[in-house]
Short mmCIF file of C-alpha atoms in Angstrom, two decimals:
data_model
loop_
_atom_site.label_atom_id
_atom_site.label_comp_id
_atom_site.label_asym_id
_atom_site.label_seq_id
_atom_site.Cartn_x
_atom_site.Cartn_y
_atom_site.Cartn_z
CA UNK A 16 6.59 -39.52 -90.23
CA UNK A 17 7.17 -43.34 -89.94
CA UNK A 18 8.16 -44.85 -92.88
CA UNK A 19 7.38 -48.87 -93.53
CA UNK A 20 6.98 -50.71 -90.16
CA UNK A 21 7.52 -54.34 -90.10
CA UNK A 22 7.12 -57.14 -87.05
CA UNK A 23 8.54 -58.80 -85.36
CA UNK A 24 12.14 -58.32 -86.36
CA UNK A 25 13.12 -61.86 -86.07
CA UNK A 26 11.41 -65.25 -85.68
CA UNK A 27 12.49 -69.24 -85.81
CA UNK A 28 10.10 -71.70 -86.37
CA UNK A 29 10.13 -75.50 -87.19
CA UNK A 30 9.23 -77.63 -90.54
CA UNK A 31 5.27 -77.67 -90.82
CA UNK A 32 4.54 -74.81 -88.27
CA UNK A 33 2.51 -71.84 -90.09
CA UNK A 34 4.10 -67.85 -89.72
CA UNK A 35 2.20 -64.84 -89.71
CA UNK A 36 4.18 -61.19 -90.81
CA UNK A 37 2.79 -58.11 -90.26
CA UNK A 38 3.50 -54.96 -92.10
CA UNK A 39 2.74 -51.03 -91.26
CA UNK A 40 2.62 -49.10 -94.67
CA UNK A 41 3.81 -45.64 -94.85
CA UNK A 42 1.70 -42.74 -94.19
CA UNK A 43 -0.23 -41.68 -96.68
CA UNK A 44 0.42 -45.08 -99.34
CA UNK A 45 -2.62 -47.75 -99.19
CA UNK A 46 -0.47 -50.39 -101.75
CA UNK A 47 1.84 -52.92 -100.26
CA UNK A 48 3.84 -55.38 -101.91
CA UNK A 49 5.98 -58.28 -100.17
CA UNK A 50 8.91 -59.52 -101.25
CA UNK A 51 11.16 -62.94 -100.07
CA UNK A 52 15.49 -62.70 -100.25
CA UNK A 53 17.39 -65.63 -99.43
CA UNK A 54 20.45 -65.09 -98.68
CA UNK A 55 22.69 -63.93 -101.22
CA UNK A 56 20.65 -63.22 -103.76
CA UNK A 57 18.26 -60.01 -105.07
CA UNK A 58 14.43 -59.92 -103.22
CA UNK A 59 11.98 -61.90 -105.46
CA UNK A 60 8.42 -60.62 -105.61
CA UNK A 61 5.56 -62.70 -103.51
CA UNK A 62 2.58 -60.40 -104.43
CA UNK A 63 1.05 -57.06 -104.28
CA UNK A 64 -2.47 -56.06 -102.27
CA UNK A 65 -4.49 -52.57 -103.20
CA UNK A 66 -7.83 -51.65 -102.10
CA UNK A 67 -7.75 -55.33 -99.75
CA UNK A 68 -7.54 -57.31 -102.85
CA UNK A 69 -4.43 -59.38 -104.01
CA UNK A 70 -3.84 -57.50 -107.05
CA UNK A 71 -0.53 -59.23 -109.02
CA UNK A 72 1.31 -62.16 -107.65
CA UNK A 73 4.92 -63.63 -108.50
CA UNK A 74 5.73 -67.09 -108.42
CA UNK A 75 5.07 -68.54 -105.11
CA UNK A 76 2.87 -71.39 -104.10
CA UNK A 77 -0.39 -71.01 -102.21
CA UNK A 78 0.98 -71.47 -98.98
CA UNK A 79 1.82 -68.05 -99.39
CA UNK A 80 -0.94 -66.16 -98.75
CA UNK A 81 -1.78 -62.54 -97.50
CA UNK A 82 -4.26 -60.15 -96.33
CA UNK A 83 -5.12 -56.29 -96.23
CA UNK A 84 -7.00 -54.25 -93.37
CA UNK A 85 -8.87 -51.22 -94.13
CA UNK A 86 -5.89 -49.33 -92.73
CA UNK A 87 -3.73 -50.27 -95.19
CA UNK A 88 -1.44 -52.90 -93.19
CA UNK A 89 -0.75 -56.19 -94.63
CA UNK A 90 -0.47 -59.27 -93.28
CA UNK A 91 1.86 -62.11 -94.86
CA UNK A 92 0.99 -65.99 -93.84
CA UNK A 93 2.91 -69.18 -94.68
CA UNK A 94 1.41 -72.42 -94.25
CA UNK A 95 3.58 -76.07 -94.14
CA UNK A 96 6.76 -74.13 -93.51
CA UNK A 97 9.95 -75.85 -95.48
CA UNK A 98 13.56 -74.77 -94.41
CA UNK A 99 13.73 -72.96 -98.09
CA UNK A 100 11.47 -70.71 -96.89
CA UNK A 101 14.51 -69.34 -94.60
CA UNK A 102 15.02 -65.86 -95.78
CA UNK A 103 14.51 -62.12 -95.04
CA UNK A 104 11.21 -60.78 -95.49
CA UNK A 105 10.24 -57.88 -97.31
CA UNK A 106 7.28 -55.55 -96.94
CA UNK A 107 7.20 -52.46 -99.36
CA UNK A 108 4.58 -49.61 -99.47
CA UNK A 109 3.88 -47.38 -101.87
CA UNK A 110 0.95 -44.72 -103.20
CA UNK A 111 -1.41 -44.88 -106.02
CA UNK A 112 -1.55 -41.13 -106.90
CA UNK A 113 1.29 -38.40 -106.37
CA UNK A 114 2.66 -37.63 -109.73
CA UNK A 115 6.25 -38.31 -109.49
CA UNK A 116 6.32 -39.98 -106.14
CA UNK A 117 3.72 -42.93 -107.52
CA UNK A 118 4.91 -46.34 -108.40
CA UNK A 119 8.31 -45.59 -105.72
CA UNK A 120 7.89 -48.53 -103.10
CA UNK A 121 9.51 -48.02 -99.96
CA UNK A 122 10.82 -51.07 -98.42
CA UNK A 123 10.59 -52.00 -94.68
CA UNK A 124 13.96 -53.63 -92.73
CA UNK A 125 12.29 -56.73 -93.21
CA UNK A 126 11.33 -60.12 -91.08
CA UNK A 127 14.33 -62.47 -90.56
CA UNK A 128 12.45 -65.77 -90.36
CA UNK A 129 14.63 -69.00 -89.53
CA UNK A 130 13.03 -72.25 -90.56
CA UNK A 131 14.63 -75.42 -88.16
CA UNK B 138 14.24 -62.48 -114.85
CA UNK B 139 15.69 -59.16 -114.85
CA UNK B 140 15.96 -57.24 -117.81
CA UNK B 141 19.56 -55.26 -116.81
CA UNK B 142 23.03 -56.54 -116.46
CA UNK B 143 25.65 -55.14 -113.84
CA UNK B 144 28.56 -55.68 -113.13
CA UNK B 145 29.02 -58.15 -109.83
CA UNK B 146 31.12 -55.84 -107.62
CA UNK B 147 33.39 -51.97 -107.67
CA UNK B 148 35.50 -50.47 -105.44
CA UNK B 149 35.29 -46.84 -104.79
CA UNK B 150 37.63 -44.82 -102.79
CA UNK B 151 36.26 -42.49 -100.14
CA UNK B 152 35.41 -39.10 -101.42
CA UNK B 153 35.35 -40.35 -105.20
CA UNK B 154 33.04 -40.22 -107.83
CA UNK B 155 31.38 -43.70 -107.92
CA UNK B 156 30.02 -44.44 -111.09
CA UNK B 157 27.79 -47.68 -111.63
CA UNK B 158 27.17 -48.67 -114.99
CA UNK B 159 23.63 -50.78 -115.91
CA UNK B 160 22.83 -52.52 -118.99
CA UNK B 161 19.26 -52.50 -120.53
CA UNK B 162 19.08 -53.36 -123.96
CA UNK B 163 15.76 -54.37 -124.23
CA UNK B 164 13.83 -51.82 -122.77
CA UNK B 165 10.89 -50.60 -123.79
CA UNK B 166 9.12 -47.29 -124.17
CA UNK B 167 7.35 -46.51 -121.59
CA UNK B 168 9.73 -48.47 -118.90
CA UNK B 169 11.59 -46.19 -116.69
CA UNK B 170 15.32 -47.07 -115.07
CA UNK B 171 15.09 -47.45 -110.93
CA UNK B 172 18.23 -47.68 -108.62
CA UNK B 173 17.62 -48.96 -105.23
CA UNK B 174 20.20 -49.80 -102.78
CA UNK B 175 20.44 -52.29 -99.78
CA UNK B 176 23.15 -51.91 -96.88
CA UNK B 177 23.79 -54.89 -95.24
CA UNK B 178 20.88 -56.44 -93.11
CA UNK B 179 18.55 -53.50 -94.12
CA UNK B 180 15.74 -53.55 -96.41
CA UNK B 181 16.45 -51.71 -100.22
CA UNK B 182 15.84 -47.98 -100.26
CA UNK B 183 15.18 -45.88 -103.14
CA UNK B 184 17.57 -43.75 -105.12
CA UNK B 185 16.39 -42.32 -108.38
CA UNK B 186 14.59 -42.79 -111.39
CA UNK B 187 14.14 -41.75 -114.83
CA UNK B 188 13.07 -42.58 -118.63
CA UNK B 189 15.04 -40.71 -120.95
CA UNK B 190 16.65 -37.26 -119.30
CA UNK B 191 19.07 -37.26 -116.77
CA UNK B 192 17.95 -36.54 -113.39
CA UNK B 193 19.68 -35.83 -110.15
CA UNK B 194 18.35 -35.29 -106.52
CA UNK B 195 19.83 -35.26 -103.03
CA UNK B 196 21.52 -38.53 -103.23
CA UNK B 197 23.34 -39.54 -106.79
CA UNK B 198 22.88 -38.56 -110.60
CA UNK B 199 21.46 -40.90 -113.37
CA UNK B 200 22.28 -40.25 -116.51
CA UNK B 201 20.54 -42.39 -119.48
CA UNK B 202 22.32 -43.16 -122.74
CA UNK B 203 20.86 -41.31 -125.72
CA UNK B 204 19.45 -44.67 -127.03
CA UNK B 205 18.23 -45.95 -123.40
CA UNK B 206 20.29 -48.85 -123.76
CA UNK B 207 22.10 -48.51 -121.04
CA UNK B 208 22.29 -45.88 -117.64
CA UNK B 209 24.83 -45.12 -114.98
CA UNK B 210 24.03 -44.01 -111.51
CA UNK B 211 26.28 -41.52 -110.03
CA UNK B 212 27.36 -40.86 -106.40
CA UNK B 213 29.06 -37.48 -106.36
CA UNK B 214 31.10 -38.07 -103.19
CA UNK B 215 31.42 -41.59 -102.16
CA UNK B 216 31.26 -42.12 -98.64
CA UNK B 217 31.81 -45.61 -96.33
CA UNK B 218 28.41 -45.30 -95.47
CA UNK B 219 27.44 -45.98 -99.22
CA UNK B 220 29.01 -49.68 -99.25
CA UNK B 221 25.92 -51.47 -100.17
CA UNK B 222 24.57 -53.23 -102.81
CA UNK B 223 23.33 -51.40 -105.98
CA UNK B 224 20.12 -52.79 -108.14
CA UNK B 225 19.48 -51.41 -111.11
CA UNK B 226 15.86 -52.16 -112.35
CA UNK B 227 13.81 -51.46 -115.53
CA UNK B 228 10.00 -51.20 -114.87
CA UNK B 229 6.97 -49.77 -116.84
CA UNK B 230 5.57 -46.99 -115.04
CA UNK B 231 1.78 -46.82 -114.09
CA UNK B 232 -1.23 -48.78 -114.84
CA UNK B 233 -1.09 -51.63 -112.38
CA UNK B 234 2.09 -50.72 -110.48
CA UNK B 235 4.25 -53.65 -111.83
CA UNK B 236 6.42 -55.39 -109.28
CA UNK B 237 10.25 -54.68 -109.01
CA UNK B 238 12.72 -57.53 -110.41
CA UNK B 239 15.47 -57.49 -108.87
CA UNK B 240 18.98 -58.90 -110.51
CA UNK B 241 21.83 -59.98 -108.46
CA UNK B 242 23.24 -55.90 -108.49
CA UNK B 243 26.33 -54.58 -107.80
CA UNK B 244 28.51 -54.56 -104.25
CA UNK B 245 29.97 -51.13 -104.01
CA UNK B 246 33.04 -51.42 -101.56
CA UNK B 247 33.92 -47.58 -100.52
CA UNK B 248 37.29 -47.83 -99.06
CA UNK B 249 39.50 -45.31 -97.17
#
């Protein structure tokens, strides 16, 4: 059973270029939740997507944006890239229903992204 | 910001208890206690979680003060493979599936 899948592993872009991340959820969950950690510190909270809908967000500007497929993957997008947005990248995946096991969000290794 | 304070690092030596205190005084009701933990370079993985009785599974112990003002996570036999660092997290359980916030945790050093 593959747990959270995330691509590509690494990735340097340049000031103003736009990135897309993609993100496999584990079998079986259909919510997925991204999260940014710059170096250093704890992850910080982007947003969350359920049923293909953005459903809570954190504090992030709208170049942030994101999508959801009907297979549950999740796509994350940033726009007008800045060299704060340098950071690890991290997709999380967890199930609606399952008694004990709901509201548990297993993380992915995450998206190294490099902003020159 | 996050609602628990920890301390910033602890050393453990191998094959030790490591206990890892967490401060929550303001919780709430229905908000349970999470641990996650993040080795180096890896993305956080879960641990355990509970709201008022301690629980323990494969991997550590948590025991929750009497008053839920405070928990500590326990690792029975601390291995070098369990230098990481340690989040403690308090987060309501249900309903919309409320996002995790994340403090600054605590670096666990296991040393031989």
């Amino acid at each position: 059973d593959a747990g959270v899948t995330q691509s590509p592993t690494h990735l340097i872009k340049t000031r103003g270029q736009q990135v897309t991340l993609r993100c496999s959820p584990k079998s079986g969950h259909d919510t997925v939740s991204w999260y940014q950690q710059a170096l250093g510190q704890g992850p910080q909270f982007i947003f969350q997507y359920y049923e293909e809908e953005e459903r809570q967000r954190g504090n992030f500007p709208d170049r942030f944006s994101g999508h959801q497929f009907p297979n549950y993957s999740s796509e994350l997008n940033v726009n007008a890239l800045l060299l704060g947005d340098s950071a690890l990248y991290l997709c999380a995946s967890s199930p609606v229903s399952g008694g004990r096991a709901k509201n548990i969000q297993y993380f992915g290794a995450g998206t190294r992204l490099s902003v020159l | 910001d996050a609602k628990t304070t920890q301390p910033p690092s602890m050393d453990c030596a191998e094959g030790r208890a490591a206990n890892l205190p967490c401060n929550h005084s303001t919780i709430s009701g229905n908000e349970y206690v999470y641990w996650y933990r993040q080795i180096h370079s890896q993305g956080p993985q879960y641990i355990i979680h509970g709201l008022k009785n301690n629980e323990t599974n494969e991997m550590a112990s948590l025991i929750i003060t009497e008053d839920r003002k405070s928990s500590t996570l326990i690792l029975p036999h601390a291995t070098l493979r369990d230098t990481a660092v340690y989040y403690c997290i308090v987060r309501s359980y249900g309903g919309s599936q409320g996002n995790l916030i994340f403090g600054k945790g605590t670096k666990l050093s296991v040393k031989p």
